[in-house]
Coordinates of C-alpha atoms in Angstrom, one line a residue:
M1 CA 21.9 16.3 -49.4
K2 CA 23.5 18.5 -46.5
K3 CA 19.9 19.9 -46.2
K4 CA 18.8 16.8 -45.3
F5 CA 21.3 15.8 -43.6
L6 CA 21.3 18.9 -41.1
S7 CA 17.3 17.9 -41.1
M8 CA 18.1 14.6 -39.9
V9 CA 20.9 15.8 -37.3
M10 CA 18.3 18.0 -35.8
I11 CA 16.0 15.5 -35.2
L12 CA 18.3 13.4 -33.4
T13 CA 19.5 15.5 -31.2
M14 CA 15.8 16.4 -30.1
V15 CA 15.3 12.9 -29.6
M16 CA 18.4 12.6 -27.6
S17 CA 16.9 15.9 -25.5
M18 CA 13.8 14.2 -25.3
F19 CA 15.3 11.3 -23.3
S20 CA 18.0 12.7 -21.6
G21 CA 17.1 12.1 -17.7
V22 CA 14.0 10.5 -18.4
D23 CA 14.9 6.7 -18.2
L24 CA 12.3 5.7 -20.7
W25 CA 12.7 1.8 -19.3
N26 CA 12.9 3.5 -15.6
V27 CA 9.5 5.6 -15.7
S28 CA 3.8 2.7 -16.9
V29 CA -5.8 -6.4 -1.2
K30 CA -4.6 -8.9 5.6
A31 CA -3.0 -10.1 7.8
A32 CA -3.2 -9.1 11.3
S33 CA -0.8 -6.1 10.2
G34 CA -0.9 -3.3 7.6
Y35 CA -4.2 -1.7 8.1
A36 CA -5.5 1.5 6.4
V37 CA -7.6 3.8 8.7
G38 CA -11.4 2.8 8.4
T39 CA -10.5 -0.8 7.8
S40 CA -12.3 -3.4 10.1
V41 CA -10.2 -6.1 13.0
Y42 CA -11.2 -7.9 15.4
F43 CA -9.9 -8.2 18.9
G44 CA -10.8 -9.5 22.3
A45 CA -15.0 -9.6 23.0
Y46 CA -17.8 -8.9 25.1
Y47 CA -21.8 -9.5 25.4
Q48 CA -23.3 -8.5 21.7
N49 CA -25.4 -11.3 20.6
F50 CA -27.8 -13.2 22.7
I51 CA -27.7 -16.9 22.8
T52 CA -30.2 -19.3 21.7
N53 CA -29.8 -22.0 23.7
E54 CA -33.1 -22.3 25.3
D55 CA -31.8 -24.9 28.2
I56 CA -29.5 -22.3 29.0
I57 CA -31.6 -19.8 28.8
Y58 CA -35.0 -21.1 31.1
T59 CA -32.0 -21.6 33.7
L60 CA -31.0 -17.8 33.5
D61 CA -35.0 -16.7 33.6
D62 CA -34.9 -18.5 37.3
T63 CA -31.5 -17.2 38.1
D64 CA -31.2 -14.3 40.8
F65 CA -28.6 -11.8 39.3
N66 CA -26.2 -9.5 40.5
K67 CA -26.4 -5.7 40.7
D68 CA -24.4 -5.0 37.8
G69 CA -26.6 -7.4 35.5
T70 CA -24.5 -10.1 35.2
V71 CA -24.2 -13.8 36.6
T72 CA -21.6 -17.1 36.5
Y73 CA -23.3 -20.1 35.6
K74 CA -21.4 -23.6 35.2
G75 CA -17.9 -20.6 34.6
V76 CA -19.5 -18.6 31.7
K77 CA -20.5 -15.4 32.7
Y78 CA -23.6 -13.8 31.2
A79 CA -25.0 -10.7 31.1
R80 CA -28.9 -9.7 30.6
A81 CA -30.7 -6.9 28.9
K82 CA -34.5 -6.5 28.5
A83 CA -35.8 -5.6 25.3
Y84 CA -40.0 -6.0 24.2
G85 CA -40.8 -7.1 27.5
R86 CA -38.5 -9.9 28.6
F87 CA -34.5 -10.7 29.4
H88 CA -32.4 -11.7 26.7
Y89 CA -29.3 -13.0 27.6
A90 CA -25.5 -12.9 26.3
K91 CA -21.6 -14.1 26.9
A92 CA -18.9 -12.2 26.7
N93 CA -17.5 -14.2 23.6
D94 CA -18.3 -12.5 20.9
S95 CA -15.2 -10.9 19.4
I96 CA -15.5 -7.0 19.1
E97 CA -14.5 -5.3 15.7
W98 CA -13.4 -2.6 15.7
L99 CA -12.3 0.6 13.4
V100 CA -8.8 1.9 12.9
L101 CA -8.0 5.4 13.5
G102 CA -4.4 5.5 12.8
E103 CA -0.8 3.7 13.7
S104 CA 1.6 5.7 15.6
G105 CA 4.4 4.1 17.5
G106 CA 4.2 0.7 17.0
Y107 CA 0.3 1.0 17.9
Y108 CA -2.8 1.2 16.7
T109 CA -5.8 3.3 18.1
L110 CA -9.2 1.3 17.7
I111 CA -12.6 2.6 18.1
S112 CA -15.5 0.1 18.2
K113 CA -17.3 -0.1 15.1
K114 CA -20.9 -0.4 17.5
V115 CA -21.8 1.3 20.5
L116 CA -21.1 -1.9 23.2
F117 CA -23.2 -0.8 25.4
M118 CA -25.1 2.6 27.1
S119 CA -24.3 4.4 30.3
D120 CA -24.7 8.1 31.9
Y121 CA -22.1 10.3 32.0
Q122 CA -21.2 12.5 34.8
G123 CA -19.1 14.5 36.5
F124 CA -15.5 15.3 35.3
W125 CA -13.9 12.4 32.9
S126 CA -11.7 11.8 35.6
E127 CA -13.9 11.4 37.8
S128 CA -16.8 9.5 36.1
Q129 CA -18.6 6.1 37.0
L130 CA -17.8 5.5 33.2
R131 CA -15.0 5.9 33.1
D132 CA -14.4 3.3 36.0
K133 CA -16.8 1.3 34.3
L134 CA -14.4 1.5 31.0
N135 CA -11.1 0.6 32.7
D136 CA -12.2 -1.8 35.4
D137 CA -15.2 -4.1 34.6
F138 CA -15.2 -3.8 30.8
Y139 CA -11.4 -3.9 30.4
N140 CA -11.3 -7.3 32.8
T141 CA -14.4 -8.6 30.6
A142 CA -13.8 -7.5 26.9
F143 CA -9.7 -8.6 27.3
T144 CA -7.6 -11.6 28.3
K145 CA -4.7 -11.0 30.8
N146 CA -2.5 -11.9 27.6
E147 CA -4.6 -9.2 25.6
Q148 CA -4.1 -6.6 28.1
K149 CA -0.4 -7.2 27.2
D150 CA -0.8 -5.9 23.9
M151 CA -2.4 -3.2 25.2
K152 CA -1.3 0.8 25.8
A153 CA -2.5 3.1 28.1
I154 CA -3.9 6.2 26.3
V155 CA -3.0 9.6 27.8
N156 CA -5.5 12.0 27.6
V157 CA -6.1 15.7 28.8
T158 CA -9.5 17.2 28.6
K159 CA -10.8 20.0 28.6
Y160 CA -13.7 22.0 30.9
H161 CA -14.8 25.3 30.4
P162 CA -17.9 27.6 30.9
Y163 CA -20.5 27.2 28.1
N164 CA -22.1 31.1 29.4
D165 CA -20.1 34.1 29.9
A166 CA -22.1 34.5 33.5
Y167 CA -20.0 30.9 34.9
I168 CA -16.2 32.3 33.6
D169 CA -14.9 33.6 37.1
K170 CA -17.3 30.7 39.0
K171 CA -15.7 28.0 36.9
P172 CA -12.5 29.3 34.8
A173 CA -11.2 26.9 31.8
Q174 CA -9.6 23.5 33.3
Y175 CA -7.3 20.7 32.0
I176 CA -7.6 18.1 33.4
E177 CA -5.2 14.8 32.7
T178 CA -5.5 11.0 33.2
Q179 CA -4.1 7.4 31.8
D180 CA -6.6 5.5 30.2
K181 CA -6.3 1.4 29.7
V182 CA -9.7 2.1 27.8
S183 CA -11.0 5.7 26.8
L184 CA -13.6 7.9 24.6
L185 CA -12.7 10.2 22.3
D186 CA -13.2 13.9 22.7
S187 CA -14.7 16.3 20.2
D188 CA -11.9 17.6 18.8
E189 CA -10.7 13.6 17.4
V190 CA -14.1 13.0 16.1
Q191 CA -13.3 16.1 13.7
S192 CA -10.3 14.4 12.2
L193 CA -9.5 13.7 8.9
D194 CA -6.5 11.2 9.9
Y195 CA -8.9 9.5 11.8
G196 CA -11.3 9.4 8.8
F197 CA -14.1 11.2 9.8
D198 CA -15.2 14.7 8.4
D199 CA -13.8 18.0 9.9
T200 CA -17.9 19.3 11.2
D201 CA -19.2 19.5 14.0
S202 CA -22.7 19.4 11.8
D203 CA -24.2 16.1 10.2
T204 CA -22.0 13.2 9.0
D205 CA -22.6 10.0 7.9
T206 CA -18.4 9.3 9.3
R207 CA -19.9 9.6 12.9
I208 CA -23.5 7.6 13.2
A209 CA -23.5 4.7 15.5
Y210 CA -25.7 1.9 15.9
T211 CA -25.5 -0.7 19.0
T212 CA -25.0 -4.7 19.4
K213 CA -28.2 -6.8 20.2
Y214 CA -27.2 -6.3 24.0
A215 CA -26.7 -2.9 23.8
G216 CA -29.8 -1.6 22.3
Y217 CA -31.7 -4.7 20.7
D218 CA -30.7 -3.2 16.9
E219 CA -31.9 0.1 17.5
P220 CA -31.9 2.7 15.1
A221 CA -28.7 5.0 15.7
V222 CA -28.2 6.2 19.0
R223 CA -26.5 9.1 20.2
W224 CA -22.8 8.1 21.9
W225 CA -20.9 9.6 24.3
L226 CA -17.3 12.1 23.8
R227 CA -15.0 12.1 26.7
G228 CA -15.0 16.1 26.7
P229 CA -15.3 19.0 26.4
G230 CA -16.9 19.4 29.2
G231 CA -18.2 22.2 31.0
W232 CA -20.6 24.3 32.6
H233 CA -24.0 25.7 31.9
Y234 CA -26.2 27.6 33.7
G235 CA -24.4 26.0 37.0
N236 CA -25.0 22.3 35.1
M237 CA -22.6 20.4 34.3
V238 CA -23.1 19.0 30.5
Q239 CA -21.1 16.5 28.8
S240 CA -20.7 16.6 24.5
F241 CA -22.0 13.5 22.8
V242 CA -22.5 13.2 19.1
S243 CA -26.4 12.6 17.6
V244 CA -28.1 10.0 16.1
T245 CA -27.4 12.3 12.7
G246 CA -23.2 12.6 13.5
K247 CA -24.0 16.4 15.0
I248 CA -21.3 17.2 17.6
N249 CA -23.7 18.4 20.8
T250 CA -23.7 19.2 24.8
Q251 CA -26.4 17.7 27.1
Y252 CA -26.9 18.2 31.1
F253 CA -28.8 16.2 31.9
T254 CA -28.0 12.5 33.1
Y255 CA -29.3 10.2 30.0
S256 CA -27.9 6.9 29.0
Y257 CA -25.9 7.3 25.7
G258 CA -23.9 4.6 23.6
V259 CA -20.4 3.9 24.8
R260 CA -18.0 3.4 21.8
P261 CA -14.8 2.7 23.7
V262 CA -11.1 3.6 22.1
I263 CA -8.0 1.3 22.9
K264 CA -4.5 1.1 22.0
V265 CA -3.0 -2.5 20.4
K266 CA 0.1 -3.5 19.6
A267 CA 0.3 -3.1 15.7
N268 CA 2.3 -7.4 15.8
S269 CA 0.0 -8.5 17.9
V270 CA -1.0 -12.1 17.0
L271 CA -3.9 -11.4 18.9
L272 CA -5.1 -9.0 16.3
S273 CA -7.1 -10.3 13.7
D274 CA -9.2 -9.6 10.1
Q275 CA -11.8 -12.0 10.7
P276 CA -14.4 -12.3 13.7
F277 CA -13.3 -15.5 16.1
D278 CA -13.9 -17.6 18.8
R279 CA -13.0 -16.3 22.3
D280 CA -12.2 -19.5 23.7
K281 CA -9.4 -20.8 20.9
V282 CA -7.3 -17.6 22.1
K283 CA -7.5 -17.4 25.3
N284 CA -4.0 -19.0 25.8
V285 CA -2.4 -17.8 23.2
T286 CA 0.7 -15.4 23.8
N287 CA 2.1 -12.6 21.5
K288 CA 5.8 -14.4 21.1
S289 CA 6.5 -12.5 17.6
N290 CA 8.9 -9.6 16.3
S291 CA 6.2 -9.0 13.5
I292 CA 6.1 -5.1 12.6
T293 CA 3.8 -2.8 10.9
L294 CA 4.9 0.9 10.8
N295 CA 4.6 3.4 8.6
V296 CA 8.1 4.2 6.1
T297 CA 9.2 7.3 3.9
G298 CA 11.0 6.7 0.8
T299 CA 12.5 9.5 -1.3
Y300 CA 13.0 8.9 -5.3
K301 CA 13.8 11.6 -8.3
D302 CA 11.2 11.6 -11.0
G303 CA 12.4 10.8 -14.6
Q304 CA 9.5 13.1 -16.6
T305 CA 9.0 16.3 -13.6
K306 CA 13.0 15.8 -12.6
K307 CA 11.4 16.7 -9.3
V308 CA 13.2 14.8 -6.0
L309 CA 9.8 13.9 -4.1
R310 CA 9.0 12.1 -1.2
D311 CA 6.1 9.1 -0.3
T312 CA 5.0 7.5 2.7
E313 CA 3.3 4.2 2.6
K314 CA 2.9 0.9 5.1
Y315 CA 5.4 -1.6 5.4
S316 CA 3.8 -5.0 7.3
D317 CA 5.5 -8.0 7.8
G318 CA 1.9 -9.3 7.7
Y319 CA 2.4 -8.7 3.9
F320 CA 4.0 -12.0 3.8
T321 CA 1.9 -14.5 5.7
K322 CA -1.0 -13.9 3.3
S323 CA -1.5 -15.8 0.1
S324 CA 1.1 -14.5 -2.8
S325 CA -1.3 -15.1 -5.6
K326 CA -4.0 -12.0 -3.6
I327 CA -3.0 -8.5 -4.7
Q328 CA -2.7 -6.4 -1.7
G329 CA -2.8 -2.8 -2.4
G330 CA -0.4 -1.6 0.2
L331 CA 2.2 -4.0 -0.7
A332 CA 1.7 -3.1 -4.4
K333 CA 1.7 1.1 -3.5
L334 CA 5.1 -0.1 -1.1
S335 CA 6.9 -2.1 -4.0
M336 CA 6.2 0.8 -6.2
L337 CA 8.0 3.4 -4.1
A338 CA 10.9 0.8 -3.2
A339 CA 11.3 0.5 -7.1
S340 CA 11.8 3.8 -7.5
S341 CA 14.1 5.3 -4.7
V342 CA 16.3 2.1 -6.0
Y343 CA 17.7 4.6 -9.1
N344 CA 19.7 6.3 -6.5
K345 CA 21.8 3.8 -3.6
N346 CA 21.3 6.6 -1.3
Y347 CA 17.3 6.4 -1.4
S348 CA 16.9 2.8 -1.4
N349 CA 19.5 2.5 1.3
K350 CA 17.4 4.8 3.8
L351 CA 14.2 3.0 2.6
I352 CA 15.2 -0.6 3.2
K353 CA 16.5 0.4 6.6
A354 CA 13.1 2.3 7.6
C355 CA 11.8 -1.4 6.3
K356 CA 13.8 -2.4 9.1
F357 CA 16.0 -5.3 6.7
N358 CA 18.7 -5.4 9.1
K359 CA 21.3 -6.8 6.4
Y360 CA 20.9 -5.6 2.9
K361 CA 23.3 -4.4 -0.3
Y362 CA 23.4 -2.0 -3.1
V363 CA 24.6 -3.7 -5.7
K364 CA 25.7 -1.2 -8.4
K365 CA 27.0 -2.1 -12.3
T366 CA 28.2 -0.2 -15.0
P367 CA 27.5 -1.5 -18.1
K368 CA 29.9 -0.5 -21.0
K369 CA 29.7 -0.6 -24.3
N370 CA 30.6 -4.0 -25.1
N371 CA 29.3 -5.6 -21.7
N372 CA 26.0 -4.2 -21.3
D373 CA 23.8 -7.2 -20.2
T374 CA 24.2 -5.5 -16.7
I375 CA 21.5 -5.1 -14.3
S376 CA 22.0 -3.0 -10.5
Y377 CA 19.5 -3.8 -7.5
E378 CA 19.5 -3.6 -3.7
V379 CA 19.3 -7.0 -1.9
G380 CA 17.7 -7.2 1.9
I381 CA 17.3 -9.6 4.8
R382 CA 15.2 -9.5 7.3
N383 CA 14.2 -12.2 9.4
V384 CA 10.4 -12.7 11.4
D385 CA 9.9 -15.5 13.3
G386 CA 12.3 -17.6 12.2
T387 CA 11.3 -17.0 8.5
N388 CA 13.9 -14.6 5.9
I389 CA 12.0 -12.2 4.1
V390 CA 14.4 -11.5 1.0
A391 CA 13.8 -8.4 -0.5
V392 CA 14.9 -8.2 -4.2
W393 CA 14.8 -4.7 -5.5
V394 CA 15.6 -3.7 -9.3
K395 CA 16.9 -0.6 -11.2
G396 CA 15.8 0.3 -14.6
T397 CA 17.9 1.8 -16.8
G398 CA 20.0 5.0 -16.8
G399 CA 21.7 7.3 -19.2
D400 CA 24.1 4.4 -20.0
Y401 CA 24.8 1.4 -22.2
E402 CA 22.0 -0.7 -20.6
W403 CA 20.1 1.3 -23.4
V404 CA 21.9 -1.4 -25.7
S405 CA 20.9 -4.2 -23.6
N406 CA 17.1 -2.9 -23.9
W407 CA 16.8 -3.1 -27.4
N408 CA 19.1 -6.6 -27.2
L409 CA 16.2 -9.6 -28.3
G410 CA 18.6 -11.5 -29.5
K411 CA 17.0 -14.6 -31.9
G412 CA 15.5 -17.2 -28.7
N413 CA 12.5 -17.3 -27.5
T414 CA 13.7 -14.7 -24.5
H415 CA 14.9 -11.9 -24.6
T416 CA 18.6 -11.8 -24.5
G417 CA 19.3 -8.6 -22.3
F418 CA 17.1 -9.5 -19.8
S419 CA 18.2 -12.8 -19.3
I420 CA 21.4 -12.1 -19.2
A421 CA 20.9 -9.0 -16.6
E422 CA 18.7 -11.6 -14.2
E423 CA 20.8 -14.7 -14.9
K424 CA 23.8 -12.5 -13.1
M425 CA 21.7 -11.2 -10.9
Y426 CA 20.6 -14.4 -9.4
K427 CA 23.9 -15.9 -9.6
E428 CA 25.1 -12.9 -7.1
I429 CA 21.7 -12.9 -4.9
K430 CA 22.2 -16.5 -4.2
S431 CA 25.9 -16.2 -3.0
Y432 CA 24.8 -13.5 -0.5
L433 CA 22.3 -15.4 0.5
S434 CA 24.2 -18.3 1.1
S435 CA 26.7 -16.1 2.7
N436 CA 24.3 -15.1 5.3
K437 CA 22.9 -18.2 5.9
V438 CA 19.8 -17.9 4.3
G439 CA 18.5 -20.9 2.4
L440 CA 17.2 -20.3 -1.3
N441 CA 14.9 -23.6 -1.7
K442 CA 11.2 -24.8 -1.1
N443 CA 12.8 -26.0 2.4
S444 CA 13.9 -22.8 3.2
K445 CA 11.8 -20.9 5.4
T446 CA 12.1 -18.0 3.4
K447 CA 9.8 -15.3 1.5
V448 CA 11.0 -13.1 -1.3
W449 CA 9.4 -9.7 -2.1
I450 CA 10.7 -8.4 -5.4
T451 CA 9.6 -5.2 -7.3
G452 CA 11.5 -3.2 -10.3
H453 CA 10.2 -0.6 -13.0
S454 CA 11.0 -0.6 -16.7
R455 CA 14.2 -2.6 -17.5
G456 CA 13.7 -2.7 -13.5
A457 CA 10.2 -4.8 -14.2
A458 CA 11.2 -7.2 -16.7
V459 CA 14.6 -7.9 -14.9
A460 CA 12.4 -8.6 -12.0
N461 CA 9.8 -10.2 -13.9
L462 CA 12.0 -13.2 -14.9
F463 CA 13.3 -12.9 -11.6
A464 CA 10.4 -13.8 -10.3
K465 CA 9.4 -16.4 -12.7
H466 CA 12.6 -18.1 -11.5
M467 CA 12.4 -17.7 -8.2
N468 CA 8.7 -19.8 -8.4
S469 CA 10.9 -22.7 -9.2
V470 CA 13.4 -22.1 -6.5
V471 CA 11.5 -21.6 -3.2
G472 CA 7.9 -22.2 -4.4
K473 CA 5.4 -19.5 -5.7
N474 CA 3.8 -19.2 -2.4
N475 CA 6.5 -17.6 -0.9
V476 CA 7.2 -15.1 -3.9
Y477 CA 5.7 -12.1 -3.5
A478 CA 6.5 -10.2 -7.2
Y479 CA 5.0 -6.8 -8.2
T480 CA 6.6 -5.3 -11.2
F481 CA 5.9 -2.0 -12.8
A482 CA 5.7 -0.4 -16.9
T483 CA 6.9 -3.9 -17.4
P484 CA 8.1 -4.9 -20.9
R485 CA 7.2 -8.3 -22.8
V486 CA 9.7 -10.5 -21.7
S487 CA 9.7 -13.8 -23.5
V488 CA 7.4 -15.5 -25.9
L489 CA 7.3 -18.8 -23.3
A490 CA 5.5 -16.5 -20.6
K491 CA 2.7 -17.2 -19.1
K492 CA -0.4 -16.9 -16.7
K493 CA -0.8 -19.8 -15.6
G494 CA 1.7 -20.9 -12.6
Y495 CA 2.3 -17.4 -12.4
E496 CA -0.6 -15.7 -10.4
N497 CA 1.6 -14.4 -7.6
I498 CA 3.4 -12.2 -10.1
F499 CA 1.5 -9.0 -11.0
N500 CA 2.1 -6.6 -13.7
Y501 CA 1.2 -3.3 -13.3
L502 CA 0.7 -1.5 -16.7
N503 CA -0.2 1.9 -17.9
P504 CA -2.7 1.6 -20.9
G505 CA -0.6 4.8 -22.3
D506 CA 2.9 3.3 -21.5
F507 CA 4.5 2.1 -25.1
V508 CA 7.3 1.0 -23.0
T509 CA 5.2 -2.0 -22.1
E510 CA 4.5 -2.9 -25.6
V511 CA 8.7 -4.1 -26.0
A512 CA 9.1 -6.3 -27.1
P513 CA 5.9 -6.7 -29.0
K514 CA 3.0 -8.4 -28.9
K515 CA 2.6 -8.9 -32.5
W516 CA 5.8 -11.1 -32.0
G517 CA 4.4 -13.5 -29.6
Y518 CA 6.2 -12.0 -26.4
K519 CA 4.2 -11.8 -23.2
R520 CA 4.9 -11.2 -19.6
Y521 CA 5.1 -14.0 -16.8
G522 CA 2.0 -13.2 -14.2
V523 CA -0.9 -11.4 -14.1
D524 CA -1.3 -8.2 -16.3
I525 CA -3.2 -5.3 -14.7
T526 CA -3.6 -2.4 -16.8
L527 CA -4.0 0.9 -14.5
T528 CA -8.0 1.3 -14.0
E529 CA -9.2 3.9 -16.9
S530 CA -12.1 5.3 -14.1
K531 CA -9.4 6.2 -12.3
K532 CA -7.1 8.4 -14.6
K533 CA -8.9 11.8 -13.4
S534 CA -8.5 11.4 -10.3
M535 CA -5.1 10.1 -10.6
E536 CA -4.1 13.7 -12.7
K537 CA -5.1 15.6 -10.1
K538 CA -3.2 13.6 -7.2
F539 CA -0.3 13.9 -9.9
K540 CA -0.6 17.6 -10.5
K541 CA -0.9 18.2 -6.5
L542 CA 2.7 16.2 -6.0
S543 CA 4.5 17.6 -8.7
K544 CA 2.8 21.3 -9.3
A545 CA 2.7 19.6 -13.1
K546 CA 0.3 18.7 -15.8
Y547 CA 0.2 15.1 -16.5
N548 CA 0.1 14.8 -20.3
G549 CA 1.1 11.0 -21.0
F550 CA 0.2 9.2 -24.1
G551 CA -3.6 7.8 -23.6
V552 CA -4.2 3.9 -25.1
Q553 CA -4.8 5.3 -29.2
G554 CA -1.6 7.6 -29.0
K555 CA 0.2 4.9 -27.7
N556 CA -1.0 2.1 -30.6
S557 CA -0.6 4.6 -33.1
L558 CA 3.2 4.4 -32.0
V559 CA 3.3 0.8 -32.2
K560 CA 1.8 0.6 -35.5
A561 CA 4.5 2.7 -36.4
F562 CA 7.4 0.6 -35.7
L563 CA 5.9 -2.2 -36.7
K564 CA 5.4 -1.3 -39.9
Y565 CA 8.8 -0.3 -39.9
A566 CA 10.5 -3.4 -38.0
G567 CA 8.2 -5.8 -39.5
N568 CA 5.2 -7.7 -38.3
K569 CA 7.5 -10.8 -37.4
K570 CA 10.3 -10.8 -35.0
S571 CA 12.5 -11.2 -38.2
G572 CA 11.7 -8.4 -39.5
Y573 CA 13.7 -6.7 -37.0
Y574 CA 17.0 -8.7 -38.4
K575 CA 16.7 -7.5 -42.3
K576 CA 18.4 -4.6 -43.6
K577 CA 15.8 -1.6 -44.5
P578 CA 17.7 -1.0 -47.1
N579 CA 21.2 -0.5 -45.7
K580 CA 20.4 -1.3 -41.8
T581 CA 18.8 -3.3 -39.8
P582 CA 16.3 -2.1 -37.0
E583 CA 18.3 -4.1 -34.5
F584 CA 21.0 -1.9 -35.9
F585 CA 19.1 1.3 -35.7
C586 CA 17.7 0.5 -32.2
K587 CA 20.7 -0.9 -30.2
Y588 CA 23.7 1.1 -32.1
G589 CA 21.7 4.4 -32.9
L590 CA 18.8 5.4 -30.5
G591 CA 20.9 3.0 -27.3
Y592 CA 24.5 4.7 -28.0
V593 CA 22.7 8.4 -28.4
L594 CA 20.7 7.7 -25.4
G595 CA 24.1 5.6 -23.6
G596 CA 26.0 8.8 -24.0
Q597 CA 27.7 8.3 -27.1
L598 CA 26.1 10.8 -29.0
K599 CA 28.5 11.0 -32.3
S600 CA 28.4 7.6 -32.8
G601 CA 24.5 7.8 -32.0
L602 CA 23.7 10.1 -34.0
K603 CA 25.8 8.3 -37.0
N604 CA 24.0 4.8 -37.0
C605 CA 20.4 6.8 -36.4
I606 CA 21.3 8.8 -39.9
A607 CA 22.6 5.4 -41.4
A608 CA 19.6 3.5 -40.8
C609 CA 17.1 6.0 -41.6
K610 CA 18.7 7.2 -44.9
S611 CA 16.0 6.3 -47.4
N612 CA 13.5 4.3 -45.4
N613 CA 10.5 6.7 -44.6
D614 CA 8.8 4.2 -41.9
A615 CA 12.4 4.7 -40.1
K616 CA 12.0 8.6 -40.1
K617 CA 8.2 7.9 -39.3
V618 CA 8.9 6.4 -36.3
M619 CA 11.3 9.2 -35.4
L620 CA 9.3 12.3 -36.1
K621 CA 6.7 10.0 -33.7
M622 CA 8.9 10.2 -30.8
V623 CA 9.7 13.7 -31.6
V624 CA 6.6 15.3 -31.7
D625 CA 5.0 13.2 -28.7
G626 CA 8.0 12.5 -26.8
K627 CA 9.8 16.0 -26.7
V628 CA 6.8 18.8 -28.0
N629 CA 4.1 17.3 -26.1
N630 CA 5.9 15.3 -23.5
K631 CA 3.3 12.1 -24.3
F632 CA 5.9 9.1 -24.1
G633 CA 7.9 10.3 -20.9
F634 CA 4.8 11.5 -18.6
A635 CA 3.2 7.7 -19.6
H636 CA 6.1 6.4 -17.9
T637 CA 7.5 8.0 -15.5
Q638 CA 7.6 6.9 -11.4
L639 CA 5.1 9.5 -10.4
G640 CA 2.8 8.5 -12.5
Y641 CA 2.3 5.1 -11.4
I642 CA 2.7 5.7 -7.9
A643 CA -0.5 8.5 -8.0
W644 CA -2.5 6.1 -10.1
L645 CA -1.7 3.0 -7.4
D646 CA -2.6 5.6 -4.5
V647 CA -5.9 6.1 -6.2
M648 CA -6.4 2.8 -6.5
Y649 CA -5.6 1.2 -3.5

């Protein structure tokens, strides 16, 4: 008997150390902002497609055009291009498609996806006719006065150097600085991985460009000019360009190559669109928005690896102008970062401040032995053009008495420990918003962004369901991670704006058991199995640790063992087997141990496992897979979810 007692103590001690510092309840696609590198956006308009109105075509055929190939007819400016032996005509109202190269200081750097016109390029960039055309005729044709207000000059330093040693003395290297409203990329920039190009000067698809109909009448890939470096080759001035295969080269003859303009535009410009638009309808639109898009860096401590890690994601007010029922990968990744940072007050405050929420409050709760249905959270307010964005980030369990609440299923339809915590949080948040004059009803201009992880995800899920009835489904954006099941009443219909991300090997997502009728509100999204290897590489790169989480089979094996012990019906959770109930074992055994009450917890676990082999098997599985192999913690830890989302989106 003494040996059995000591054996049980050893097992329980291992279980305790297994979960020490690992929070099992805390560890599991656009508006005109929030654009990733390589995304297409539309801004300005230029000659691109040929008109088809035969009456206008006949009139223009008999009209004398200016030297620059343009003419104004009935107040509309037309340009002409010759192809297949005849002239074709275009007007400057086709919205320009740009590719995002990056964002800095509140401005996007954009390059036209297609070659917009053909031109020669002679001499220094600072003195070239091509630069003059881009910054005068093109600038004033392509962009309205209001669009020009949302643009920023680009500071360029263009290098010129000798390509042949014989001319070093005659032509030393020069660096000429210019400020350009419209520019071109140089050879270094088109080898930038940050801009989405390959870091080589050899052939690559990332630099191949095609023309508009106006520029080249749908010709195959064309050569296109780079701003520099320029230089001299045997006495001749040469310029850099990209070949039809994407290779960087130089040319010292006068040729007409393609032009892909580069501009900088305010990230929050209301004139920047993710869809083609009619130029005539946006001419008089002004940008009075205070909407922002910016990169934010958050800090969090990973539960399994114990590493303090940082992650950079994009915050955008534009997320909350989109349908709340449509997944936005950027918002999902940012939400997971917020759900990870909220475990630490300082980390959470820094992140919400970085997101420009000017009012915020971290509410920390300290659970007690007999008062543990608590929850800590961050709430923030940001006003954008008269609409209040309310952020609610819900913290998961730490090493405290909230562990008892996690096992407090209750005998009603909804998990008691989670629902009591949600009700308290709702009342406090409602009071806080009221004191800040933020309405919380369907007539108020309020958007609610909700996230949480593990226990925090469960409470966030219930809170999002609650908010749907308060402010309306279209105004609630909810992303939860490693989400336990919360209620037998939960359903998807009517809650398509709540997204629950689940690691397929995460045991916590199986609590409370599906077998007992429990579900989650909203849409369950199982992290893509085909991306697992990429996730594991990302995980190792970020943490220097190998991912070793449960797979689906391992998780299901533990679920099966738990149900064999507790029963296939919820009523079994409250039946003595033979001396103590599974509820007693979970709440007052494991709950106390993980909540810091080692002596009482060990005593209660031993009492529950006595003469019950099924309980012992559950314990042994937790020890072997949890402590020895770390499969439980890895499948549930924050970094696993962050890495997985990163390779998915």
